[in-house]
mmCIF file of C-alpha atoms in Angstrom:
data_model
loop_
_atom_site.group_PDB
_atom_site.id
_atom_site.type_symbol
_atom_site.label_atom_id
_atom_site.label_comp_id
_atom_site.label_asym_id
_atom_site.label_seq_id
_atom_site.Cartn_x
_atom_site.Cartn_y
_atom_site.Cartn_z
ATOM 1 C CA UNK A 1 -160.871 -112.181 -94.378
ATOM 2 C CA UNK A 2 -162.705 -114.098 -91.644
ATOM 3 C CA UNK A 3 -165.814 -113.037 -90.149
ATOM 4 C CA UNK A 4 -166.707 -112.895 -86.693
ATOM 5 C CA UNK A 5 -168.549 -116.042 -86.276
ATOM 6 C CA UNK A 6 -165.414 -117.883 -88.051
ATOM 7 C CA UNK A 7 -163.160 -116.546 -85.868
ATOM 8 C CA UNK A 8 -164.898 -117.770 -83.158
ATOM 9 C CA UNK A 9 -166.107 -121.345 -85.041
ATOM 10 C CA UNK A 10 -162.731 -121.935 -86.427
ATOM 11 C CA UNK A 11 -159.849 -120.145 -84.759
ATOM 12 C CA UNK A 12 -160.672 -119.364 -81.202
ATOM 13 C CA UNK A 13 -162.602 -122.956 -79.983
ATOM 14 C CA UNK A 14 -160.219 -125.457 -82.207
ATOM 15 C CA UNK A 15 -157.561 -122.581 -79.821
ATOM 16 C CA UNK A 16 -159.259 -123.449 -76.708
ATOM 17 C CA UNK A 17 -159.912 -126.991 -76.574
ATOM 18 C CA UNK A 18 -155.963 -127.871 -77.068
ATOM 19 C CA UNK A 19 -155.021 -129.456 -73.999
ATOM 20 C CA UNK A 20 -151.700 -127.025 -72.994
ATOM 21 C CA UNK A 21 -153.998 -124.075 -72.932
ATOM 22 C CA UNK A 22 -157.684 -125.467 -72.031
ATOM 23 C CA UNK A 23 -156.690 -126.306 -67.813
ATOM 24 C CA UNK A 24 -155.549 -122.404 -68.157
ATOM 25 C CA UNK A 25 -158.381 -120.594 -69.240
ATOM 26 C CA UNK A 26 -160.582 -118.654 -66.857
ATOM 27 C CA UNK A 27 -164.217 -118.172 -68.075
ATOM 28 C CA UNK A 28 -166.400 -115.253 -67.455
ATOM 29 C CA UNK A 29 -163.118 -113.870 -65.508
ATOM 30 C CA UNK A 30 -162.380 -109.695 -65.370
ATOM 31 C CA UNK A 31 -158.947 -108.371 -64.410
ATOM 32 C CA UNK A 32 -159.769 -105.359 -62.429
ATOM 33 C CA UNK A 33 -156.339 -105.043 -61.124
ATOM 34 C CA UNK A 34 -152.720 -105.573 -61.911
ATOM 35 C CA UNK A 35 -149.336 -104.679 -59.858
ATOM 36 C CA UNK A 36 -145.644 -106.117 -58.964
ATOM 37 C CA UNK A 37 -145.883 -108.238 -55.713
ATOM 38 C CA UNK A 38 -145.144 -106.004 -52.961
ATOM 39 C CA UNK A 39 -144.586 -103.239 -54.831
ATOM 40 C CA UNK A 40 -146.995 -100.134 -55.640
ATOM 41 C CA UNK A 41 -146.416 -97.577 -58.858
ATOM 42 C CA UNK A 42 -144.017 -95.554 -56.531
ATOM 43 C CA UNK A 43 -141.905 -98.408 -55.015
ATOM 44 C CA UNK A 44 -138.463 -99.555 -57.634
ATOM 45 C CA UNK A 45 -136.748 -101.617 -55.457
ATOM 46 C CA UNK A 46 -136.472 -105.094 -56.523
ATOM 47 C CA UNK A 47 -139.206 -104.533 -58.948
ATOM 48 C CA UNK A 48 -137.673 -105.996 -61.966
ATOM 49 C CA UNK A 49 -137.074 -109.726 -59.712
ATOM 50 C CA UNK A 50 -140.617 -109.984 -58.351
ATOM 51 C CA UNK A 51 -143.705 -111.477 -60.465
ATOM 52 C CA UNK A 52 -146.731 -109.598 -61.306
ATOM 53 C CA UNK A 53 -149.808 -110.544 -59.623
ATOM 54 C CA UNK A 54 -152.907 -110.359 -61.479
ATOM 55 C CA UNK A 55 -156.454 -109.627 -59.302
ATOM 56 C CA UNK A 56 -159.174 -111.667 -61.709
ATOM 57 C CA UNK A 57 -162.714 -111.411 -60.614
ATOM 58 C CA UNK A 58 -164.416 -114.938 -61.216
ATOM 59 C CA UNK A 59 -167.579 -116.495 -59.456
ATOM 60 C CA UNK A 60 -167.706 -113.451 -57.528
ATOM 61 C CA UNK A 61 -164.430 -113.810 -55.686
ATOM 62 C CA UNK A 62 -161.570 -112.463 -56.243
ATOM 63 C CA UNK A 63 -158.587 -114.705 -57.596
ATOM 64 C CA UNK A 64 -154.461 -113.825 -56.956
ATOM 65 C CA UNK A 65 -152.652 -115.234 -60.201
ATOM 66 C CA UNK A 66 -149.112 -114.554 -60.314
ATOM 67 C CA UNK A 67 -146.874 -114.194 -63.565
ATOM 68 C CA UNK A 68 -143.818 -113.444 -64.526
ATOM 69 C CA UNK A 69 -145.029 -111.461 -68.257
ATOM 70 C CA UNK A 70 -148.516 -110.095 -68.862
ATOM 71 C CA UNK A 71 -149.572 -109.397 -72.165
ATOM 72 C CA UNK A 72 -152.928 -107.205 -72.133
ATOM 73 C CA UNK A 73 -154.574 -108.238 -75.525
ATOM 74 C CA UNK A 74 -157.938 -106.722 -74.474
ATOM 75 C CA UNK A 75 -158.714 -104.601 -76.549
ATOM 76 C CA UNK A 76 -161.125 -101.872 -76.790
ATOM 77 C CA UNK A 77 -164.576 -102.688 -77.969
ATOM 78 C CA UNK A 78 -166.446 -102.494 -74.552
ATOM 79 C CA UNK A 79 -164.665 -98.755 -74.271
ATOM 80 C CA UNK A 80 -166.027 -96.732 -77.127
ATOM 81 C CA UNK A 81 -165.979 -92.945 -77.569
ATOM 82 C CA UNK A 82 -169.137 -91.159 -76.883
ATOM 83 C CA UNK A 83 -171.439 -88.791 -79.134
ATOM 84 C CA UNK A 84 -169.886 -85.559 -78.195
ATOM 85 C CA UNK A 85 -167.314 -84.413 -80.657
ATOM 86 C CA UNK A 86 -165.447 -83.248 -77.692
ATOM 87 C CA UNK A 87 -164.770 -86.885 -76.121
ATOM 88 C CA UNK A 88 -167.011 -85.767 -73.043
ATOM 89 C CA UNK A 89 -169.956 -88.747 -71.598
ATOM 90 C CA UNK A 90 -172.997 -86.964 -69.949
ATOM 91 C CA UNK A 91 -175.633 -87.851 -68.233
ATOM 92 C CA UNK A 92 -178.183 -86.660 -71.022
ATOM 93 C CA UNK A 93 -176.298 -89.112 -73.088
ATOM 94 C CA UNK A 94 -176.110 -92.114 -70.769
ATOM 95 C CA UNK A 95 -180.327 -91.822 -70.005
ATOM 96 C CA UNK A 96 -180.743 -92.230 -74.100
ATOM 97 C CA UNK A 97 -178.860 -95.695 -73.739
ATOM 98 C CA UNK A 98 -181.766 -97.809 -74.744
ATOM 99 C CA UNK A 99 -181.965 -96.032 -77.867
ATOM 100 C CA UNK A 100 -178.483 -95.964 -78.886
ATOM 101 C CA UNK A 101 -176.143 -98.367 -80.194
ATOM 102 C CA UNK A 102 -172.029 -98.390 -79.878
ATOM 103 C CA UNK A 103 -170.172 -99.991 -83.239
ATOM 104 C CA UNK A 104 -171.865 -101.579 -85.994
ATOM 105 C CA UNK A 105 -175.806 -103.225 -85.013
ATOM 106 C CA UNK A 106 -177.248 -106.699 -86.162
ATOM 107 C CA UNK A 107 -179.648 -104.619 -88.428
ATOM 108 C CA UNK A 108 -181.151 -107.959 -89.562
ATOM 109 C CA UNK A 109 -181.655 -109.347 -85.916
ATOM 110 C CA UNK A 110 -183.034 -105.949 -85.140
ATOM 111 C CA UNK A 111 -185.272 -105.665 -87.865
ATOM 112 C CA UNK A 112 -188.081 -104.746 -85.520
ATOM 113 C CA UNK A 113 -186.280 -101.823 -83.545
ATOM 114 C CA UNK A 114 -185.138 -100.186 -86.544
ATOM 115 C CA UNK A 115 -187.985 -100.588 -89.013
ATOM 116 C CA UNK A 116 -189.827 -96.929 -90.286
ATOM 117 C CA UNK A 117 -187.747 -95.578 -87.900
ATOM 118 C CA UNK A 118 -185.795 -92.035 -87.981
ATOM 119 C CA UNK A 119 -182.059 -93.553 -87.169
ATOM 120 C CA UNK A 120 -178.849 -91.326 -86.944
ATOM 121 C CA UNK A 121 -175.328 -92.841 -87.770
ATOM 122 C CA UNK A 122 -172.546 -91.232 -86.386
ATOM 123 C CA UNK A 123 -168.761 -91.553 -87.842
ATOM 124 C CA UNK A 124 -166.940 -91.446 -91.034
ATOM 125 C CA UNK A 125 -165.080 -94.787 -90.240
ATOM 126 C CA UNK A 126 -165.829 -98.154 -91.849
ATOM 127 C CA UNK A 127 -168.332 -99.374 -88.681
ATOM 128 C CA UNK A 128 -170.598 -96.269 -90.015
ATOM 129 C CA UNK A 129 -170.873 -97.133 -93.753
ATOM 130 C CA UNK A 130 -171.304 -101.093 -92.547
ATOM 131 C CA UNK A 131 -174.218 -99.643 -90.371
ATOM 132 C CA UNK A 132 -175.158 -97.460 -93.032
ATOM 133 C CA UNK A 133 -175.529 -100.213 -95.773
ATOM 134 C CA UNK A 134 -177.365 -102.517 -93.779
ATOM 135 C CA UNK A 135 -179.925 -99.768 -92.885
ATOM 136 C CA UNK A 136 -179.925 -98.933 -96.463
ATOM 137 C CA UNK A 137 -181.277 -102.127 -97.135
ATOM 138 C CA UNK A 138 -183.655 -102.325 -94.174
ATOM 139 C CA UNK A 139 -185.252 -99.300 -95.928
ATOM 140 C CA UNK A 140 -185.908 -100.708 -99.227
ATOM 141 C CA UNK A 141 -188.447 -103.229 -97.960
ATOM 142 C CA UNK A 142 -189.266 -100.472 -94.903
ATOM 143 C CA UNK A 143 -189.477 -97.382 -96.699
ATOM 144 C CA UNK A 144 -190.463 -94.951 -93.964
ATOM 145 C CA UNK A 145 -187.283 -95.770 -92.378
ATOM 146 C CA UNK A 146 -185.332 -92.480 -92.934
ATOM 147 C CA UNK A 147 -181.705 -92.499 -92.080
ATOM 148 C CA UNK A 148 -178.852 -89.383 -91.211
ATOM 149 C CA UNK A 149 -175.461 -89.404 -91.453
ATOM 150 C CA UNK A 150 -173.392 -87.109 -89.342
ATOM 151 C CA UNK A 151 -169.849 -86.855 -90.375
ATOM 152 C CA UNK A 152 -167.170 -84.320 -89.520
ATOM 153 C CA UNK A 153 -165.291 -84.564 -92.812
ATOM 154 C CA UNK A 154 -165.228 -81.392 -94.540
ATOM 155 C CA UNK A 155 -165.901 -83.385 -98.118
ATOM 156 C CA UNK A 156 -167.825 -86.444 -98.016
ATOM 157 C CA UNK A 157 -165.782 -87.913 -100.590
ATOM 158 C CA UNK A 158 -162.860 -88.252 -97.967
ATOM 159 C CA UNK A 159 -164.294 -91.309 -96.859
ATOM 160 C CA UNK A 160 -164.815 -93.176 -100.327
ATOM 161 C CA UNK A 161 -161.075 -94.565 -99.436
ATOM 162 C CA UNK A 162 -159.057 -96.234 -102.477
ATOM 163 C CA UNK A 163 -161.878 -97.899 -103.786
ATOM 164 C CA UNK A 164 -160.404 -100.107 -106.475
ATOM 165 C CA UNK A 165 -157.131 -98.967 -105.652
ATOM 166 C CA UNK A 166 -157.611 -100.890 -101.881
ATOM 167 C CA UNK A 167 -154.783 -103.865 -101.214
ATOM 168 C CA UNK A 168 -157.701 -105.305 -99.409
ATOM 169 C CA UNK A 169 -160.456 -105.533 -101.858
ATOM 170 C CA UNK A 170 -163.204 -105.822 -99.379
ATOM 171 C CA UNK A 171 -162.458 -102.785 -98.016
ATOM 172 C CA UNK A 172 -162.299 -100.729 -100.923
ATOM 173 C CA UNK A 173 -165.880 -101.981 -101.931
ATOM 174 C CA UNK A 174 -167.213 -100.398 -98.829
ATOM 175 C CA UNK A 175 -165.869 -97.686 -100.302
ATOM 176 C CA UNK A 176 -167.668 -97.539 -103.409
ATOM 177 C CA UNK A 177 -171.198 -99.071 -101.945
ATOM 178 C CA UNK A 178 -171.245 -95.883 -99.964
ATOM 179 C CA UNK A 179 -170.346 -93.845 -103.005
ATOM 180 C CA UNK A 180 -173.039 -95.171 -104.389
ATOM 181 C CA UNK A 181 -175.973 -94.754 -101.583
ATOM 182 C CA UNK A 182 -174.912 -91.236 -101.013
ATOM 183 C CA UNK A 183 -175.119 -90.418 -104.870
ATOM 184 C CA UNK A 184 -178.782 -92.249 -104.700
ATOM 185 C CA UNK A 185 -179.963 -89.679 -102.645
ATOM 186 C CA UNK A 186 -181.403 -92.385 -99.926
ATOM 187 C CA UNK A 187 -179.808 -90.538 -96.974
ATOM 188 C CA UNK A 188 -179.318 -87.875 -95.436
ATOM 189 C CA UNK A 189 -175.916 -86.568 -95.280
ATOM 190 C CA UNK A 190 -175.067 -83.739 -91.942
ATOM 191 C CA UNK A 191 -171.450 -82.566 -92.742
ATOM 192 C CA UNK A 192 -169.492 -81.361 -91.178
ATOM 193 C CA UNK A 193 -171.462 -81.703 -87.705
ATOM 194 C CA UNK A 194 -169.995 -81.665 -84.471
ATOM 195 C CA UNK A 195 -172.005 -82.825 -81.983
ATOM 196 C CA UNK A 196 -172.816 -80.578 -78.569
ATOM 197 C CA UNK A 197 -175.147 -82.339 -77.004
ATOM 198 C CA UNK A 198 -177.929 -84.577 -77.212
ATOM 199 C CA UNK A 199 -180.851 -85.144 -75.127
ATOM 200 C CA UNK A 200 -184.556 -87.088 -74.485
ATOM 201 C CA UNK A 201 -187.457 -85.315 -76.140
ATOM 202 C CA UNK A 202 -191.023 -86.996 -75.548
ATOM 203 C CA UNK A 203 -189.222 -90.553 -76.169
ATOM 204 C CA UNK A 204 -186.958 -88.969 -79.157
ATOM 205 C CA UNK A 205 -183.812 -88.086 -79.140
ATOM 206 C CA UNK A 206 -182.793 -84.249 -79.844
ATOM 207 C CA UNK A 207 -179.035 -83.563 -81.065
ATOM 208 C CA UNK A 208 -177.683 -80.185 -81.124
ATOM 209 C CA UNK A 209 -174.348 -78.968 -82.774
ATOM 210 C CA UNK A 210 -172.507 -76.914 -85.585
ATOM 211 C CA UNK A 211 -173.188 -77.551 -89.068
ATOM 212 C CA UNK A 212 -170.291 -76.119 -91.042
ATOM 213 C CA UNK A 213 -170.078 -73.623 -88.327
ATOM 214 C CA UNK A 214 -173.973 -72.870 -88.201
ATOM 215 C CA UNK A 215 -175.685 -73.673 -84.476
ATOM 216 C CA UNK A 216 -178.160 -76.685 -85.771
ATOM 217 C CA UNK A 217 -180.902 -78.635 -83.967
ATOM 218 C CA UNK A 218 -182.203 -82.243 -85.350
ATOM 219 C CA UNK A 219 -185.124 -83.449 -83.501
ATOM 220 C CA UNK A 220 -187.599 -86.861 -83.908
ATOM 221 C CA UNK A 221 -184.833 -88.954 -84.116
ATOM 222 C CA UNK A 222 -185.725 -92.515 -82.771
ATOM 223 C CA UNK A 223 -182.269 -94.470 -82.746
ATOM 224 C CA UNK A 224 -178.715 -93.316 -83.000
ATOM 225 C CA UNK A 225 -175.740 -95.799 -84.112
ATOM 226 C CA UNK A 226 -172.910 -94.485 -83.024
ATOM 227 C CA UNK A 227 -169.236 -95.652 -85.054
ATOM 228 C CA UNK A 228 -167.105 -93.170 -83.744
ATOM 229 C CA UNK A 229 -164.277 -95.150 -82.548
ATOM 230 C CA UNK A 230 -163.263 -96.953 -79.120
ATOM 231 C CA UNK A 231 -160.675 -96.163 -76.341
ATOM 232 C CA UNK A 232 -158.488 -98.169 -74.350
ATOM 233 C CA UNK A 233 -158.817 -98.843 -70.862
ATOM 234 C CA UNK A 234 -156.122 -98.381 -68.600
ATOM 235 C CA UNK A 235 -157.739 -98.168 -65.242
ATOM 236 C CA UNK A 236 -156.877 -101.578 -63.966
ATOM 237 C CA UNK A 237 -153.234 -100.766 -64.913
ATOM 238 C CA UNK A 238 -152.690 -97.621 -62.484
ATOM 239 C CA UNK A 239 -150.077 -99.718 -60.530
ATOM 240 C CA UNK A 240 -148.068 -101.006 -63.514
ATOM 241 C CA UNK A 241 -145.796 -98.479 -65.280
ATOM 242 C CA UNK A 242 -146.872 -97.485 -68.654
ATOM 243 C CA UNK A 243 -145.378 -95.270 -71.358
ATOM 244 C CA UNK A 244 -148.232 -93.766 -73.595
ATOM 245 C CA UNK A 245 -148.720 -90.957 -75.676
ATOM 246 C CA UNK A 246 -150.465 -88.009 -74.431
ATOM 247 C CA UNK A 247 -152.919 -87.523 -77.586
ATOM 248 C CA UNK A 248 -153.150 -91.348 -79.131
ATOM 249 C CA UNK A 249 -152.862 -92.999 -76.034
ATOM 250 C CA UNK A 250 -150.891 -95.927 -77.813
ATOM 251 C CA UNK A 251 -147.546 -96.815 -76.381
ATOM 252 C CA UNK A 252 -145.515 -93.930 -77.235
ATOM 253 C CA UNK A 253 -143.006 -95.457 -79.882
ATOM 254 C CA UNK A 254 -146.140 -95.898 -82.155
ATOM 255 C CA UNK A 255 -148.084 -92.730 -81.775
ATOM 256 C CA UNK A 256 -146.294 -90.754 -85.021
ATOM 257 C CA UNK A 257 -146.930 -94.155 -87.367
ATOM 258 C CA UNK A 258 -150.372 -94.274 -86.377
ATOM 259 C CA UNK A 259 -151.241 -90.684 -85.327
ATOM 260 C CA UNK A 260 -155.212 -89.676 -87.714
ATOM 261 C CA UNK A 261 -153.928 -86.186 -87.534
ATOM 262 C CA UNK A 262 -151.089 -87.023 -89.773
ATOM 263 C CA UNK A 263 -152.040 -90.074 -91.792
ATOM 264 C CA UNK A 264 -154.842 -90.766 -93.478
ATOM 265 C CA UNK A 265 -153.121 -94.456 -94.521
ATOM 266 C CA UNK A 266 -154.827 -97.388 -93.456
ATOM 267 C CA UNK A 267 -150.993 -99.360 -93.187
ATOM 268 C CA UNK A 268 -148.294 -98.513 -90.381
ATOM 269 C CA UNK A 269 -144.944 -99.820 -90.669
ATOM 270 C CA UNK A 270 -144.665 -103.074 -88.957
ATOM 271 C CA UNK A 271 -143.455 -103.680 -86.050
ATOM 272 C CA UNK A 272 -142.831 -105.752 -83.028
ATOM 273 C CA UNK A 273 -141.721 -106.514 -79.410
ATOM 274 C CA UNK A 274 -139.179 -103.603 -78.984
ATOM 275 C CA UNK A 275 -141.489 -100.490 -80.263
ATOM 276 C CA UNK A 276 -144.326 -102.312 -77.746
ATOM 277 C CA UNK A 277 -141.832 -102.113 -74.596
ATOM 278 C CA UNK A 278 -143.147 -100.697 -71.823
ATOM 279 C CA UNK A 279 -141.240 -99.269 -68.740
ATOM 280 C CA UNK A 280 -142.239 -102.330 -66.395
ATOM 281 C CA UNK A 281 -140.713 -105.151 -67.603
ATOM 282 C CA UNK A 282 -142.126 -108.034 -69.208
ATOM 283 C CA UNK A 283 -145.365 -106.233 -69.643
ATOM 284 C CA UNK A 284 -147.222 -105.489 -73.175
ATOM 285 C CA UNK A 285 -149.866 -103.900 -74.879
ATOM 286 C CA UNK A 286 -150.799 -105.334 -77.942
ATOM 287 C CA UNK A 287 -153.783 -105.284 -80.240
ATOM 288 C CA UNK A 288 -155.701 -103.169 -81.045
ATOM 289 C CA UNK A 289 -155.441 -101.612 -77.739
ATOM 290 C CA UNK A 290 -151.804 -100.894 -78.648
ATOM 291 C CA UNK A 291 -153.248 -98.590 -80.969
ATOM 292 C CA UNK A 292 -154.970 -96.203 -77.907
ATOM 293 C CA UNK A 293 -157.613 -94.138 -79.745
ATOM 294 C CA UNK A 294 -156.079 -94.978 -83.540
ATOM 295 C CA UNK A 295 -158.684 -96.375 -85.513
ATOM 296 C CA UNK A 296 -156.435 -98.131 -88.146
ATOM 297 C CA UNK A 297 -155.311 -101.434 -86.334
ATOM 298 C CA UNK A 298 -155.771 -105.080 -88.852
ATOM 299 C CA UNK A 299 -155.695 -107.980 -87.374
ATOM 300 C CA UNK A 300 -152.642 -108.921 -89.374
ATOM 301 C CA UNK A 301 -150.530 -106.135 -87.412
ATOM 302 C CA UNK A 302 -151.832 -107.859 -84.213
ATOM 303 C CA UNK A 303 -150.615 -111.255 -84.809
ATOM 304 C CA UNK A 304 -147.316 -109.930 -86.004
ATOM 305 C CA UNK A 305 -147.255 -108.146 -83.174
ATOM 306 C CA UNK A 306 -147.844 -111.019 -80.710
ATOM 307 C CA UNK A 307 -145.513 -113.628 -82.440
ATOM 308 C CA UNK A 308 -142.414 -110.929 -81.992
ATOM 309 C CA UNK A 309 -143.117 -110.770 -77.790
ATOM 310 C CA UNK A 310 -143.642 -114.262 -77.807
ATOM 311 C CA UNK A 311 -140.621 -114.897 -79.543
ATOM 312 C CA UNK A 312 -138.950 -112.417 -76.931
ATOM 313 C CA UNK A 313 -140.276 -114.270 -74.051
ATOM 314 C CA UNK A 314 -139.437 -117.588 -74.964
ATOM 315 C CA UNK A 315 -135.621 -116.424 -75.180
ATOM 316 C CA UNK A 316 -135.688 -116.099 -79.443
ATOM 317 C CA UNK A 317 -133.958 -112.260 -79.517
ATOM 318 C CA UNK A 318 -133.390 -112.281 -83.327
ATOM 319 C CA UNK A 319 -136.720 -113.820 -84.399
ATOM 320 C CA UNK A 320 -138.216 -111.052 -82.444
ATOM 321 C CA UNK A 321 -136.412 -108.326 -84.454
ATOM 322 C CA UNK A 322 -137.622 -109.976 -87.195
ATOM 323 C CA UNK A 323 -140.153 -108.485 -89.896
ATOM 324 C CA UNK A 324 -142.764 -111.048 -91.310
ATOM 325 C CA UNK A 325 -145.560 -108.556 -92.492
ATOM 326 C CA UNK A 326 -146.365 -106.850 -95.422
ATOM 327 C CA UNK A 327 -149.751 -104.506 -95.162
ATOM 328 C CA UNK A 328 -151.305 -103.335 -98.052
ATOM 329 C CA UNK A 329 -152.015 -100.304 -99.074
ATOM 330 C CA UNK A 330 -155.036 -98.467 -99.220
ATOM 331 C CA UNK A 331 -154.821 -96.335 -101.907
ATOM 332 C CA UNK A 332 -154.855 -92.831 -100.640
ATOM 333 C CA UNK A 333 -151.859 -93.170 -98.642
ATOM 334 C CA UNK A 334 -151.812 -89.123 -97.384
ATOM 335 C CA UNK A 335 -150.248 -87.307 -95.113
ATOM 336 C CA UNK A 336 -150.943 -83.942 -92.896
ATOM 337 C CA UNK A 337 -147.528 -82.243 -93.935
ATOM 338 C CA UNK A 338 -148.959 -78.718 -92.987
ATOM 339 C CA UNK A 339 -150.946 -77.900 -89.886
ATOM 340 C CA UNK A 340 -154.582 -79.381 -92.031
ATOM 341 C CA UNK A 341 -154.143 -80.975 -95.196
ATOM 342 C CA UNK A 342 -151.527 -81.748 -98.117
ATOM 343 C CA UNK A 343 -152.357 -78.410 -100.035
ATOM 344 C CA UNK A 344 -149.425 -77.436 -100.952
ATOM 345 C CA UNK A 345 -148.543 -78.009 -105.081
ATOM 346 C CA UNK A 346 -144.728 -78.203 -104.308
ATOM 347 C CA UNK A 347 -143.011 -81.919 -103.814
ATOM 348 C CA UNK A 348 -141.384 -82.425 -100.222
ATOM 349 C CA UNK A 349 -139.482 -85.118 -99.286
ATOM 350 C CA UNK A 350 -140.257 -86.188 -96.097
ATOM 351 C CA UNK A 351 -138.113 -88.854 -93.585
ATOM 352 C CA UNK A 352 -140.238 -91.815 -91.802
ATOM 353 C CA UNK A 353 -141.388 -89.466 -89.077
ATOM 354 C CA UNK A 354 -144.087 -88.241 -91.265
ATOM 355 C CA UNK A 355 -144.325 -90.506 -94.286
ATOM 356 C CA UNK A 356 -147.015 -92.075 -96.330
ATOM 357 C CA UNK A 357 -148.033 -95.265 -94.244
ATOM 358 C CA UNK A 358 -144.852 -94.678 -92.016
ATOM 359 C CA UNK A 359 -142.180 -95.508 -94.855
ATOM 360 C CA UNK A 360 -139.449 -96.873 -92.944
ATOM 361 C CA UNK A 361 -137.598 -95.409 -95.779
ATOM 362 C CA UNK A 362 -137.513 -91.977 -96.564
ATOM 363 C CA UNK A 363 -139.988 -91.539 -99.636
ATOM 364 C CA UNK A 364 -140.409 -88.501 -102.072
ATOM 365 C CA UNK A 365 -144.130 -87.416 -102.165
ATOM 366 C CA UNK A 366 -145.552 -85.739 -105.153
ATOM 367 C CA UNK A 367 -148.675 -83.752 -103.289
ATOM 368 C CA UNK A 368 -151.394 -83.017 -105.788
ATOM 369 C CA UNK A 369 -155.509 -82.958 -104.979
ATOM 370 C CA UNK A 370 -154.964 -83.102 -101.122
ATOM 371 C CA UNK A 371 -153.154 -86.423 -101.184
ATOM 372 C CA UNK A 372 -149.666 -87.900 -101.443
ATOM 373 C CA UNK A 373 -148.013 -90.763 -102.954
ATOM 374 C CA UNK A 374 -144.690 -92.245 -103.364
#
């Protein structure tokens, strides 16, 4: 359960500095483009015979790197979602930039911005209660720091998760540390909100939406943190041909595993180099960009992941078929079996299209208090 600074500190630079992949790596380097040699989107011909070519910006110039597999493992953190509930950046949004943060802040670092401040957090995912318990703390020693949480949960206990019930333990005690600050009474809890619009007032920040349905305006807000999820960037790919799914825009073979709409699981069924196929050959997706706008992905499906399209590459057919992952479970393993929750009080038994954690198996589910279970 490594932290950022030890994947860096032990993974990545003991990765770096091994001699067959140090000559090989290109520093402060952006793909902004990527295509077949001679060949645009439209053009088959002897596509499948002729290498990729790669246009990397370094220095300033522009640098031609050919290859004959490309592996995009970039993931999506410098793409996230915007305020709007709807998906939609505006302008109003983009002026407010100093005084918004994407993902989960250094509250600690930024003790100063943040301090007896009026802060918003936005998202019921796991980067919202981190924010949300580091803030908590920044307001016991500041106590005119007063904090919101919008959410668009119906029930705020939906994201409690499996608590003790977790596989990963860590996880679950995110789970019941947020329990805990929202039963203290320390915050202040906007549910269900979606979000309309927000705009600069006087050097605040106004938000307007729907509170359970009611047209709502919050106003003197100094900072908003805003956890609501990342998406994947594709537009350096337009010349490569891509298969993904019109709603999760993951490769399409994953999008019913993975799909929030219908699981509420944290696990997916493993899986490996032939459900990450794409229609141009040789090319992947993988990462947590394979999971498009999914916000489930563990790091352990990622290096499964990789090791089966190595394997592929390198000639090694079976090992690539091969399963080597077990994810664990997270304790409220549910399902959407109707079109909004599990409400109904008869059993189903459902096939792998639509199974707790995307049972490979087909699994009898015993639906009682708006989850499901095996």
């Amino acid at each position: 359960m490594p932290t950022g600074r030890e994947l860096v500190e032990e993974y990545l630079l003991p990765l770096s500095n091994l001699p067959e992949i140090n000559e090989n790596i290109l520093l402060q380097a952006k793909v902004v483009g990527v295509a077949k040699k001679a060949h645009d989107k439209l053009k088959t011909g002897k596509r499948v015979t002729v290498p990729f070519q790669l246009y990397v910006e370094v220095d300033g110039d522009t640098k031609v790197v050919e290859a004959k597999a490309v592996i995009d493992s970039s993931g999506t953190w410098t793409n996230p979602n915007p305020i709007l509930s709807n998906g939609i950046w505006t302008n109003a949004e983009r002026k407010l930039l100093n005084q918004i943060h994407y993902g989960i802040p250094n509250v600690v670092q930024l003790e100063n911005r943040y301090q007896n401040k009026s802060i918003m957090v936005i998202g019921s995912g796991h980067s919202a209660i981190n924010a949300l318990l580091d803030l908590a703390s920044l307001q016991q020693k500041f106590t005119d720091t007063k904090i919101y949480w919008v959410l668009r949960k119906k029930m705020i206990n939906e994201v409690y998760g499996g608590q003790e019930n977790d596989g990963l333990a860590a996880r679950g005690e995110l789970g019941i540390r947020i329990q805990q600050l929202v039963e203290s009474g320390r915050i202040n809890i906007l549910t269900p909100f979606h979000i309309n619009g927000v705009y600069p007032a006087n050097g605040k920040i106004t938000v307007v939406g729907e509170l359970d349905g009611e047209e709502t305006t919050i106003g003197e807000i100094d900072e908003i943190v805003v956890s609501t999820g990342f998406r994947p960037d594709t537009s350096f790919l337009n010349e490569i041909r891509i298969n993904l799914d019109s709603a999760v825009e993951s490769i399409e073979a994953l999008a019913p595993l993975i799909d929030p709409n219908i699981h509420s699981c944290g696990t997916v069924r493993p899986h490996g180099e032939q459900e990450l196929r794409h229609p141009e050959k040789n090319f992947y997706i993988v990462g947590m960009k394979s999971y498009g706008r999914a916000p489930t992905f563990l790091l352990a499906t990622g290096y499964e992941q990789i090791r089966s399209v190595v394997a592929y590459l390198t000639g090694d057919v079976e090992g690539a078929k091969e399963v080597r992952l077990q994810l664990p479970e997270t304790g409220v393993c549910s399902v959407n079996l109707t079109s909004s929750s599990c409400d109904s009080d008869i059993p189903a038994t459902e096939t792998n299209d639509s199974s707790c954690c995307g049972s490979p198996v087909p699994v009898r589910l015993e639906i009682k208090n708006n989850s499901c279970c095996e």
